């Protein structure tokens, strides 16, 4: 395990870099922000799209057993009764009687009292809070209430008049639509067990959070798969998904020492789950190990519930044996925003160096895997002279028209500063057009990680780059 002290990354540095370079901005910034909301800027949206596309390619396009779905955020209110969210999707919260701030009771017990809170009931948490009487993290007074359950779903109303409208919820997970549309997919997609349905989309949870950047938002994106299997094959499918998720973590380029898999104890399991594993990431600072992804055996809980609540037969007819049964579901689930956060934390590096005047300096580098880097390369004319910018723009245009690789073009400022900017936004390669390019038809290519430079022919740039970043 990498000790925190050895890591260049800290949450504060990542938050500052994200704002400075346009990855992630605080939501509603000019109005003073809105707690736990974040907006992805010009580079953040490229990073996010690259991650989502890589996930879709890996789990949908490259597999013949998974089909896609893009369902609505608003669903029939009965969906959330059937799923158990109306009754079970609660956070245990405590209030401070003095300053009126509100906190998650389990987080307070873990972070302030250093005790394990997973699986405790609200009564057990209240007992600990009464006995230990911790100070309010905001005002310091020892005036915390008992823990009470609050439902985390956001409610809104369909219809112009709230009194006569229908109360609906913003979905708190993408998963349910895959169960609700199971029958339509069975009827149209020519699927055979085992098969999966994948979806990427927004989810909403009324989270009370200590503000760990995009780790826990109230509006976030999930990439989820519901994988339908014969009940007797569920354990085997679970193991296969564990391997597939490990391979995904490897493809993102995360360091092995920063990721571990933890089995949920019985008391910690969600109401729908028979077995759950968390992929945990070792966050810098006080956060330490926290959930990144989850893998659950949801049994036939969801299909059984929706069958009962909707009155529709959701069973699978097995041609071979002539029998009907409800398939079991293995669910690998991935948070998009958490993926972005760990990719940033893992890629962040600082290198001691000297500037052009020989003074000590620090080079900040995001060592992104080229697959997810927002820009795959930057095209830089050494000087802003028409004969150089014309060649540079020609290279840029060729890459944009002949490939689907996004590259940057930058002609302003000194070349050292432009390299540093590209290092800090994680661009793997810079192509520099200089006066020699006019004579020898080649450019300098600089490697982000080593800063080594080489010359390559302008005609080879497209194929050279394509082979390096795929
Ligand atoms: N369908 C199962 C489900 O939603 P979950 O553990 O509640 O399970 C799945 O969420 C994943 O979604 C988490 O592992 C995490 O990556 C992400 N996630 C959950 N809540 C989040 C939040 N408030 N902000 C950002 N990501 C979140």
Short mmCIF file of C-alpha atoms and ligand atoms in Angstrom, two decimals:
data_model
loop_
_atom_site.label_atom_id
_atom_site.label_comp_id
_atom_site.label_asym_id
_atom_site.label_seq_id
_atom_site.Cartn_x
_atom_site.Cartn_y
_atom_site.Cartn_z
CA UNK A 1 0.00 0.00 0.00
CA UNK A 2 1.27 3.47 -0.84
CA UNK A 3 1.50 5.58 2.30
CA UNK A 4 -0.31 8.90 2.03
CA UNK A 5 2.92 10.74 2.76
CA UNK A 6 4.48 9.31 -0.42
CA UNK A 7 1.65 10.46 -2.65
CA UNK A 8 1.91 13.70 -4.54
CA UNK A 9 -1.86 13.92 -4.88
CA UNK A 10 -4.15 15.42 -2.28
CA UNK A 11 -7.81 16.23 -2.62
CA UNK A 12 -7.06 19.97 -2.24
CA UNK A 13 -4.51 19.90 -5.09
CA UNK A 14 -6.91 18.02 -7.37
CA UNK A 15 -9.81 20.40 -6.62
CA UNK A 16 -7.54 23.39 -7.35
CA UNK A 17 -6.14 21.89 -10.56
CA UNK A 18 -9.62 20.94 -11.77
CA UNK A 19 -10.83 24.51 -11.39
CA UNK A 20 -7.61 26.11 -12.71
CA UNK A 21 -7.52 24.00 -15.88
CA UNK A 22 -11.24 23.57 -16.57
CA UNK A 23 -11.92 19.96 -15.55
CA UNK A 24 -14.52 20.56 -12.82
CA UNK A 25 -16.08 23.78 -11.50
CA UNK A 26 -18.22 24.27 -8.39
CA UNK A 27 -21.89 24.27 -9.49
CA UNK A 28 -23.61 27.70 -9.67
CA UNK A 29 -20.21 29.24 -8.91
CA UNK A 30 -21.07 32.93 -9.43
CA UNK A 31 -23.97 32.57 -6.96
CA UNK A 32 -21.66 31.25 -4.27
CA UNK A 33 -22.12 27.62 -5.28
CA UNK A 34 -24.75 25.01 -4.41
CA UNK A 35 -23.50 22.40 -1.94
CA UNK A 36 -22.37 19.09 -3.46
CA UNK A 37 -23.04 20.09 -7.06
CA UNK A 38 -20.24 20.24 -9.62
CA UNK A 39 -20.07 21.10 -13.32
CA UNK A 40 -17.66 19.47 -15.77
CA UNK A 41 -15.71 22.05 -17.79
CA UNK A 42 -14.22 21.79 -21.31
CA UNK A 43 -11.55 19.23 -20.29
CA UNK A 44 -13.73 17.44 -17.72
CA UNK A 45 -16.39 16.60 -20.28
CA UNK A 46 -13.74 15.09 -22.62
CA UNK A 47 -12.32 12.97 -19.77
CA UNK A 48 -15.83 11.90 -18.76
CA UNK A 49 -16.86 11.02 -22.33
CA UNK A 50 -13.64 9.02 -22.84
CA UNK A 51 -14.33 7.00 -19.68
CA UNK A 52 -17.98 6.38 -20.59
CA UNK A 53 -17.09 5.41 -24.18
CA UNK A 54 -14.35 3.04 -22.99
CA UNK A 55 -16.81 1.42 -20.58
CA UNK A 56 -19.51 1.07 -23.27
CA UNK A 57 -17.01 -0.39 -25.74
CA UNK A 58 -15.64 -2.81 -23.13
CA UNK A 59 -18.92 -4.07 -21.73
CA UNK A 60 -21.46 -3.61 -24.54
CA UNK A 61 -19.82 -3.44 -27.98
CA UNK A 62 -17.07 -5.99 -27.37
CA UNK A 63 -19.47 -8.55 -25.82
CA UNK A 64 -22.27 -10.40 -27.54
CA UNK A 65 -24.17 -11.07 -24.30
CA UNK A 66 -24.93 -7.45 -23.29
CA UNK A 67 -27.39 -4.95 -24.80
CA UNK A 68 -27.91 -1.27 -23.97
CA UNK A 69 -30.75 0.81 -22.58
CA UNK A 70 -31.29 4.53 -22.07
CA UNK A 71 -34.31 4.97 -19.81
CA UNK A 72 -35.97 8.01 -18.29
CA UNK A 73 -34.98 9.59 -14.99
CA UNK A 74 -38.64 9.80 -13.97
CA UNK A 75 -40.45 6.49 -13.55
CA UNK A 76 -43.82 5.36 -12.21
CA UNK A 77 -43.85 5.93 -8.41
CA UNK A 78 -44.77 2.26 -7.83
CA UNK A 79 -41.31 1.31 -9.18
CA UNK A 80 -39.73 2.68 -6.01
CA UNK A 81 -42.25 0.93 -3.78
CA UNK A 82 -41.48 -2.37 -5.50
CA UNK A 83 -37.72 -1.84 -5.39
CA UNK A 84 -37.80 -1.14 -1.66
CA UNK A 85 -36.44 2.40 -1.99
CA UNK A 86 -39.49 4.08 -0.41
CA UNK A 87 -39.03 2.04 2.76
CA UNK A 88 -35.33 1.19 2.81
CA UNK A 89 -33.38 3.93 1.04
CA UNK A 90 -32.61 5.94 4.14
CA UNK A 91 -29.62 7.65 5.70
CA UNK A 92 -29.33 7.80 9.48
CA UNK A 93 -28.96 11.52 10.30
CA UNK A 94 -28.29 13.48 13.48
CA UNK A 95 -28.94 17.18 14.04
CA UNK A 96 -27.03 19.62 16.19
CA UNK A 97 -29.53 21.32 18.51
CA UNK A 98 -27.25 24.37 18.77
CA UNK A 99 -26.17 25.22 15.20
CA UNK A 100 -28.87 23.15 13.38
CA UNK A 101 -26.27 21.46 11.14
CA UNK A 102 -27.11 17.93 10.00
CA UNK A 103 -24.69 14.99 9.69
CA UNK A 104 -24.65 11.32 8.71
CA UNK A 105 -24.64 9.39 12.01
CA UNK A 106 -22.53 6.54 10.59
CA UNK A 107 -19.91 8.96 9.23
CA UNK A 108 -19.79 10.81 12.55
CA UNK A 109 -19.23 7.56 14.47
CA UNK A 110 -16.52 6.41 12.04
CA UNK A 111 -14.71 9.71 11.59
CA UNK A 112 -15.11 11.33 15.03
CA UNK A 113 -15.14 8.27 17.26
CA UNK A 114 -13.03 5.90 15.13
CA UNK A 115 -15.61 3.10 15.42
CA UNK A 116 -16.97 0.84 12.67
CA UNK A 117 -20.59 1.84 11.87
CA UNK A 118 -21.40 -0.39 8.90
CA UNK A 119 -24.47 -2.50 9.60
CA UNK A 120 -25.53 -0.66 12.78
CA UNK A 121 -29.24 0.16 13.21
CA UNK A 122 -30.27 3.80 13.99
CA UNK A 123 -31.01 2.70 17.58
CA UNK A 124 -27.51 1.26 17.95
CA UNK A 125 -26.01 4.47 16.51
CA UNK A 126 -28.12 6.62 18.85
CA UNK A 127 -26.90 4.55 21.79
CA UNK A 128 -23.25 5.17 20.82
CA UNK A 129 -23.88 8.90 20.32
CA UNK A 130 -25.61 9.17 23.70
CA UNK A 131 -22.83 7.27 25.48
CA UNK A 132 -19.84 8.90 23.81
CA UNK A 133 -21.47 12.32 23.37
CA UNK A 134 -19.21 13.55 20.50
CA UNK A 135 -18.89 17.26 19.73
CA UNK A 136 -20.73 18.73 16.75
CA UNK A 137 -18.16 18.83 13.86
CA UNK A 138 -19.40 22.34 12.98
CA UNK A 139 -19.88 24.29 16.24
CA UNK A 140 -18.19 22.02 18.80
CA UNK A 141 -21.18 21.79 21.17
CA UNK A 142 -22.13 18.38 22.56
CA UNK A 143 -25.77 18.77 21.60
CA UNK A 144 -26.41 16.10 18.98
CA UNK A 145 -29.80 14.44 18.62
CA UNK A 146 -30.49 10.71 18.26
CA UNK A 147 -30.07 9.23 14.78
CA UNK A 148 -33.21 9.33 12.63
CA UNK A 149 -33.88 7.82 9.22
CA UNK A 150 -34.31 10.22 6.23
CA UNK A 151 -35.29 9.00 2.79
CA UNK A 152 -32.69 10.00 0.21
CA UNK A 153 -34.90 10.20 -2.88
CA UNK A 154 -35.69 13.60 -4.40
CA UNK A 155 -39.39 14.14 -4.92
CA UNK A 156 -41.00 16.29 -7.61
CA UNK A 157 -44.49 16.70 -9.05
CA UNK A 158 -45.80 15.95 -12.54
CA UNK A 159 -48.61 18.34 -13.54
CA UNK A 160 -49.04 22.10 -13.45
CA UNK A 161 -50.66 22.28 -10.00
CA UNK A 162 -48.86 20.71 -7.07
CA UNK A 163 -52.10 19.89 -5.19
CA UNK A 164 -53.49 17.76 -8.02
CA UNK A 165 -50.19 16.60 -9.53
CA UNK A 166 -48.59 13.19 -9.14
CA UNK A 167 -45.62 12.84 -6.83
CA UNK A 168 -42.69 11.16 -8.53
CA UNK A 169 -39.04 10.61 -7.66
CA UNK A 170 -35.83 11.36 -9.52
CA UNK A 171 -34.26 7.91 -9.87
CA UNK A 172 -31.68 7.16 -7.17
CA UNK A 173 -30.06 4.41 -9.33
CA UNK A 174 -30.17 3.50 -13.00
CA UNK A 175 -30.68 -0.19 -12.18
CA UNK A 176 -34.46 -0.32 -11.81
CA UNK A 177 -35.28 0.55 -15.44
CA UNK A 178 -33.37 -2.55 -16.52
CA UNK A 179 -35.76 -4.71 -14.49
CA UNK A 180 -38.84 -2.73 -15.50
CA UNK A 181 -37.94 -3.12 -19.21
CA UNK A 182 -36.86 -6.76 -18.83
CA UNK A 183 -39.99 -8.05 -20.57
CA UNK A 184 -39.69 -5.68 -23.55
CA UNK A 185 -36.00 -6.52 -23.95
CA UNK A 186 -36.75 -10.26 -23.76
CA UNK A 187 -39.34 -9.81 -26.50
CA UNK A 188 -37.25 -7.71 -28.87
CA UNK A 189 -33.52 -8.23 -28.42
CA UNK A 190 -33.24 -11.95 -29.30
CA UNK A 191 -31.28 -12.54 -26.10
CA UNK A 192 -30.58 -15.90 -24.43
CA UNK A 193 -29.62 -16.49 -20.79
CA UNK A 194 -27.15 -15.46 -19.54
CA UNK A 195 -27.38 -11.89 -20.84
CA UNK A 196 -26.97 -8.40 -19.49
CA UNK A 197 -28.54 -4.96 -19.91
CA UNK A 198 -26.23 -1.95 -19.55
CA UNK A 199 -27.06 1.65 -18.94
CA UNK A 200 -25.17 4.90 -18.32
CA UNK A 201 -27.09 7.79 -16.83
CA UNK A 202 -27.77 10.30 -14.10
CA UNK A 203 -28.96 9.36 -10.63
CA UNK A 204 -29.96 11.64 -7.78
CA UNK A 205 -29.63 11.23 -4.01
CA UNK A 206 -30.32 13.74 -1.28
CA UNK A 207 -26.94 13.12 0.35
CA UNK A 208 -25.67 14.84 3.45
CA UNK A 209 -21.94 14.82 2.79
CA UNK A 210 -18.80 16.16 4.38
CA UNK A 211 -17.86 17.56 0.96
CA UNK A 212 -15.30 15.24 -0.60
CA UNK A 213 -15.44 16.90 -4.03
CA UNK A 214 -17.07 14.62 -6.65
CA UNK A 215 -16.82 11.51 -4.44
CA UNK A 216 -20.37 11.91 -3.18
CA UNK A 217 -22.65 14.22 -5.18
CA UNK A 218 -26.38 14.73 -5.05
CA UNK A 219 -26.50 14.43 -8.86
CA UNK A 220 -24.11 11.90 -10.39
CA UNK A 221 -23.76 9.35 -13.16
CA UNK A 222 -23.72 5.59 -12.92
CA UNK A 223 -22.65 2.88 -15.38
CA UNK A 224 -24.56 -0.25 -14.39
CA UNK A 225 -25.12 -3.73 -15.75
CA UNK A 226 -27.89 -6.09 -14.68
CA UNK A 227 -26.73 -9.54 -15.75
CA UNK A 228 -29.52 -12.14 -15.86
CA UNK A 229 -28.53 -15.75 -15.18
CA UNK A 230 -29.99 -19.12 -14.26
CA UNK A 231 -30.18 -19.20 -10.43
CA UNK A 232 -27.83 -22.21 -10.26
CA UNK A 233 -25.22 -20.30 -12.32
CA UNK A 234 -25.27 -17.12 -10.19
CA UNK A 235 -22.11 -17.89 -8.16
CA UNK A 236 -20.13 -18.69 -11.32
CA UNK A 237 -21.31 -15.47 -13.01
CA UNK A 238 -20.43 -13.49 -9.88
CA UNK A 239 -16.82 -14.76 -10.06
CA UNK A 240 -16.59 -13.96 -13.77
CA UNK A 241 -17.77 -10.40 -13.10
CA UNK A 242 -15.23 -9.99 -10.34
CA UNK A 243 -12.52 -10.77 -12.93
CA UNK A 244 -14.10 -8.45 -15.52
CA UNK A 245 -14.21 -5.59 -13.01
CA UNK A 246 -10.56 -6.17 -12.07
CA UNK A 247 -9.66 -6.00 -15.77
CA UNK A 248 -11.54 -2.68 -16.08
CA UNK A 249 -9.63 -1.21 -13.13
CA UNK A 250 -6.42 -2.34 -14.89
CA UNK A 251 -7.51 -0.74 -18.18
CA UNK A 252 -7.98 2.59 -16.39
CA UNK A 253 -4.33 2.36 -15.36
CA UNK A 254 -5.01 2.60 -11.59
CA UNK A 255 -2.10 1.51 -9.40
CA UNK A 256 -2.63 -1.96 -7.85
CA UNK A 257 -1.68 -0.73 -4.37
CA UNK A 258 -4.55 1.78 -4.44
CA UNK A 259 -7.37 -0.71 -5.08
CA UNK A 260 -8.67 -3.59 -2.98
CA UNK A 261 -11.77 -5.77 -2.91
CA UNK A 262 -13.75 -6.06 0.33
CA UNK A 263 -16.58 -8.50 1.06
CA UNK A 264 -19.67 -7.08 2.80
CA UNK A 265 -20.50 -8.62 6.12
CA UNK A 266 -23.99 -10.06 6.53
CA UNK A 267 -25.31 -7.07 8.52
CA UNK A 268 -24.03 -4.63 5.89
CA UNK A 269 -25.83 -6.21 2.91
CA UNK A 270 -28.51 -4.13 1.15
CA UNK A 271 -32.07 -5.39 1.40
CA UNK A 272 -31.85 -6.91 -2.10
CA UNK A 273 -28.43 -8.51 -1.89
CA UNK A 274 -27.30 -12.07 -1.16
CA UNK A 275 -23.61 -11.21 -1.56
CA UNK A 276 -21.79 -7.91 -2.20
CA UNK A 277 -18.17 -6.99 -2.85
CA UNK A 278 -16.92 -3.43 -2.83
CA UNK A 279 -13.99 -2.31 -4.92
CA UNK A 280 -12.35 0.21 -2.62
CA UNK A 281 -9.86 2.92 -3.50
CA UNK A 282 -7.21 4.30 -1.16
CA UNK A 283 -7.96 8.03 -1.17
CA UNK A 284 -5.30 10.42 0.11
CA UNK A 285 -5.75 12.30 3.38
CA UNK A 286 -8.29 11.39 6.04
CA UNK A 287 -10.59 9.54 3.60
CA UNK A 288 -8.43 6.42 3.24
CA UNK A 289 -10.19 3.31 1.85
CA UNK A 290 -13.65 4.12 0.45
CA UNK A 291 -16.05 2.46 -1.99
CA UNK A 292 -15.31 2.92 -5.67
CA UNK A 293 -17.53 0.27 -7.29
CA UNK A 294 -19.84 -2.54 -6.19
CA UNK A 295 -20.64 -6.08 -7.30
CA UNK A 296 -23.82 -7.66 -5.94
CA UNK A 297 -25.84 -10.83 -6.31
CA UNK A 298 -29.37 -9.35 -6.29
CA UNK A 299 -30.94 -12.82 -6.58
CA UNK A 300 -34.45 -12.67 -8.15
CA UNK A 301 -35.48 -9.96 -5.65
CA UNK A 302 -36.12 -7.20 -8.21
CA UNK A 303 -37.89 -9.25 -10.89
CA UNK A 304 -40.06 -10.90 -8.20
CA UNK A 305 -40.99 -7.53 -6.69
CA UNK A 306 -41.81 -5.91 -10.04
CA UNK A 307 -43.78 -9.00 -11.09
CA UNK A 308 -45.86 -8.71 -7.94
CA UNK A 309 -46.35 -4.92 -8.03
CA UNK A 310 -47.04 -4.66 -11.79
CA UNK A 311 -49.02 -7.87 -12.17
CA UNK A 312 -46.95 -8.73 -15.31
CA UNK A 313 -45.34 -12.14 -15.72
CA UNK A 314 -41.58 -11.53 -15.78
CA UNK A 315 -40.51 -15.17 -15.81
CA UNK A 316 -38.15 -16.67 -18.37
CA UNK A 317 -39.35 -19.61 -20.43
CA UNK A 318 -36.61 -22.19 -20.83
CA UNK A 319 -37.09 -23.88 -24.21
CA UNK A 320 -34.91 -26.89 -23.36
CA UNK A 321 -36.60 -27.98 -20.15
CA UNK A 322 -39.99 -26.41 -20.86
CA UNK A 323 -39.91 -24.72 -17.44
CA UNK A 324 -40.43 -21.12 -16.30
CA UNK A 325 -38.35 -19.35 -13.65
CA UNK A 326 -37.24 -15.89 -12.53
CA UNK A 327 -33.57 -15.37 -13.43
CA UNK A 328 -31.06 -14.24 -10.80
CA UNK A 329 -29.25 -10.94 -11.33
CA UNK A 330 -25.56 -10.16 -10.91
CA UNK A 331 -24.99 -6.42 -10.79
CA UNK A 332 -21.60 -4.79 -11.42
CA UNK A 333 -22.04 -1.07 -10.74
CA UNK A 334 -19.61 1.77 -11.48
CA UNK A 335 -19.84 5.47 -10.55
CA UNK A 336 -18.70 7.75 -13.38
CA UNK A 337 -17.78 10.67 -11.11
CA UNK A 338 -15.84 8.44 -8.69
CA UNK A 339 -13.99 6.96 -11.66
CA UNK A 340 -13.02 10.46 -12.79
CA UNK A 341 -11.86 11.35 -9.28
CA UNK A 342 -9.65 8.28 -8.85
CA UNK A 343 -8.24 8.57 -12.38
CA UNK A 344 -7.23 12.17 -11.54
CA UNK A 345 -5.79 11.23 -8.12
CA UNK A 346 -3.86 8.30 -9.52
CA UNK A 347 -2.49 10.26 -12.49
CA UNK A 348 -1.36 13.28 -10.46
CA UNK A 349 2.40 13.63 -10.05
CA UNK A 350 4.89 16.33 -9.11
CA UNK A 351 8.50 16.36 -10.30
CA UNK A 352 11.27 18.52 -8.83
CA UNK A 353 12.96 20.39 -11.67
CA UNK A 354 14.63 23.73 -12.50
CA UNK A 355 13.15 26.57 -14.56
CA UNK A 356 14.88 28.41 -17.44
CA UNK A 357 16.65 30.69 -14.92
CA UNK A 358 18.03 27.70 -13.00
CA UNK A 359 15.62 28.15 -10.06
CA UNK A 360 14.05 25.18 -8.28
CA UNK A 361 10.65 24.44 -9.75
CA UNK A 362 7.93 21.78 -9.71
CA UNK A 363 6.54 20.13 -12.83
CA UNK A 364 2.93 19.00 -12.32
CA UNK A 365 1.97 16.10 -14.58
CA UNK A 366 -1.25 14.17 -15.00
CA UNK A 367 0.02 10.78 -16.14
CA UNK A 368 -3.31 9.71 -17.68
CA UNK A 369 -3.49 6.53 -19.67
CA UNK A 370 -3.68 7.90 -23.26
CA UNK A 371 -7.05 6.13 -23.69
CA UNK A 372 -8.72 8.53 -21.25
CA UNK A 373 -6.60 11.69 -21.72
CA UNK A 374 -8.78 14.61 -22.92
CA UNK A 375 -6.28 15.57 -25.65
CA UNK A 376 -4.14 12.87 -27.22
CA UNK A 377 -1.63 15.45 -28.45
CA UNK A 378 -1.01 19.17 -28.79
CA UNK A 379 0.21 20.82 -31.98
CA UNK A 380 2.48 23.76 -31.19
CA UNK A 381 4.19 26.10 -33.66
CA UNK A 382 7.43 27.21 -31.96
CA UNK A 383 6.74 30.83 -32.94
CA UNK A 384 3.63 32.59 -34.18
CA UNK A 385 4.99 32.96 -37.73
CA UNK A 386 2.67 32.27 -40.70
CA UNK A 387 5.02 29.72 -42.30
CA UNK A 388 5.06 27.69 -39.04
CA UNK A 389 1.41 28.12 -38.02
CA UNK A 390 0.31 27.03 -41.50
CA UNK A 391 2.14 23.70 -41.16
CA UNK A 392 0.90 23.26 -37.57
CA UNK A 393 -2.72 23.93 -38.54
CA UNK A 394 -2.33 21.47 -41.44
CA UNK A 395 -1.21 18.72 -39.01
CA UNK A 396 -4.09 19.59 -36.67
CA UNK A 397 -6.64 19.42 -39.52
CA UNK A 398 -5.27 16.08 -40.75
CA UNK A 399 -5.58 14.49 -37.31
CA UNK A 400 -9.10 15.86 -36.83
CA UNK A 401 -10.34 14.68 -40.22
CA UNK A 402 -8.48 11.34 -40.54
CA UNK A 403 -8.95 10.06 -36.96
CA UNK A 404 -11.38 10.41 -34.07
CA UNK A 405 -8.57 11.60 -31.78
CA UNK A 406 -9.02 14.98 -30.12
CA UNK A 407 -5.91 17.19 -30.24
CA UNK A 408 -5.20 20.70 -29.01
CA UNK A 409 -3.68 23.59 -30.97
CA UNK A 410 -1.81 26.33 -29.10
CA UNK A 411 0.31 29.09 -30.64
CA UNK A 412 0.59 31.61 -27.78
CA UNK A 413 3.21 32.01 -25.05
CA UNK A 414 6.70 30.57 -24.68
CA UNK A 415 7.15 26.94 -25.57
CA UNK A 416 8.24 25.90 -22.04
CA UNK A 417 5.03 27.26 -20.55
CA UNK A 418 2.95 25.60 -23.25
CA UNK A 419 4.61 22.23 -22.51
CA UNK A 420 3.87 22.70 -18.80
CA UNK A 421 0.22 23.43 -19.49
CA UNK A 422 -0.08 20.26 -21.57
CA UNK A 423 1.69 18.26 -18.80
CA UNK A 424 -0.78 19.58 -16.27
CA UNK A 425 -3.81 18.59 -18.34
CA UNK A 426 -2.35 15.16 -19.12
CA UNK A 427 -1.68 15.44 -22.88
CA UNK A 428 0.60 12.49 -23.71
CA UNK A 429 2.43 14.06 -26.69
CA UNK A 430 3.33 17.51 -28.07
CA UNK A 431 4.29 18.04 -31.71
CA UNK A 432 6.34 21.21 -32.20
CA UNK A 433 6.77 22.83 -35.60
CA UNK A 434 10.04 24.82 -35.75
CA UNK A 435 12.06 26.55 -38.52
CA UNK A 436 13.85 23.22 -39.27
CA UNK A 437 10.45 21.76 -40.18
CA UNK A 438 10.48 23.99 -43.28
CA UNK A 439 13.66 22.29 -44.52
CA UNK A 440 13.41 18.70 -43.30
CA UNK A 441 9.60 18.15 -43.32
CA UNK A 442 9.66 16.84 -39.75
CA UNK A 443 8.55 17.96 -36.29
CA UNK A 444 9.75 17.46 -32.73
CA UNK A 445 7.63 15.07 -30.67
CA UNK A 446 7.88 15.44 -26.88
CA UNK A 447 6.80 12.69 -24.49
CA UNK A 448 4.82 13.93 -21.44
CA UNK A 449 6.15 11.29 -19.04
CA UNK A 450 9.86 11.34 -19.90
CA UNK A 451 10.03 14.85 -21.49
CA UNK A 452 12.30 13.21 -24.08
CA UNK A 453 12.19 14.64 -27.58
CA UNK A 454 12.53 13.02 -30.99
CA UNK A 455 12.06 14.03 -34.63
CA UNK A 456 9.47 12.43 -36.87
CA UNK A 457 8.33 13.15 -40.44
CA UNK A 458 5.19 15.30 -40.71
CA UNK A 459 3.70 12.68 -43.03
CA UNK A 460 4.02 10.06 -40.28
CA UNK A 461 2.37 12.06 -37.48
CA UNK A 462 -1.15 10.63 -37.93
CA UNK A 463 -0.11 6.97 -37.99
CA UNK A 464 2.51 7.50 -35.23
CA UNK A 465 -0.08 9.07 -32.91
CA UNK A 466 -2.81 6.54 -33.73
CA UNK A 467 -0.53 3.64 -32.87
CA UNK A 468 0.59 5.21 -29.57
CA UNK A 469 -2.78 6.14 -28.04
CA UNK A 470 -4.96 3.13 -28.81
N1 LIG B 1 -27.66 -0.17 -8.25
C1 LIG B 1 -26.84 -0.33 -7.09
C2 LIG B 1 -26.35 0.94 -6.55
O1 LIG B 1 -26.78 2.01 -6.94
P1 LIG B 1 -24.64 1.95 -4.87
O2 LIG B 1 -23.50 1.29 -4.14
O3 LIG B 1 -25.59 2.74 -4.09
O4 LIG B 1 -25.36 0.77 -5.63
C3 LIG B 1 -23.27 2.28 -7.05
O5 LIG B 1 -24.06 2.86 -6.02
C4 LIG B 1 -22.06 3.16 -7.38
O6 LIG B 1 -22.52 4.49 -7.71
C5 LIG B 1 -21.11 3.37 -6.21
O7 LIG B 1 -20.17 2.31 -6.12
C6 LIG B 1 -20.44 4.68 -6.60
O8 LIG B 1 -19.42 4.47 -7.55
C7 LIG B 1 -21.57 5.45 -7.26
N2 LIG B 1 -22.26 6.38 -6.32
C8 LIG B 1 -23.21 6.07 -5.41
N3 LIG B 1 -23.62 7.16 -4.76
C9 LIG B 1 -22.93 8.20 -5.26
C10 LIG B 1 -22.91 9.61 -4.99
N4 LIG B 1 -23.73 10.16 -4.10
N5 LIG B 1 -22.04 10.39 -5.69
C11 LIG B 1 -21.23 9.84 -6.62
N6 LIG B 1 -21.21 8.52 -6.91
C12 LIG B 1 -22.04 7.70 -6.26
#
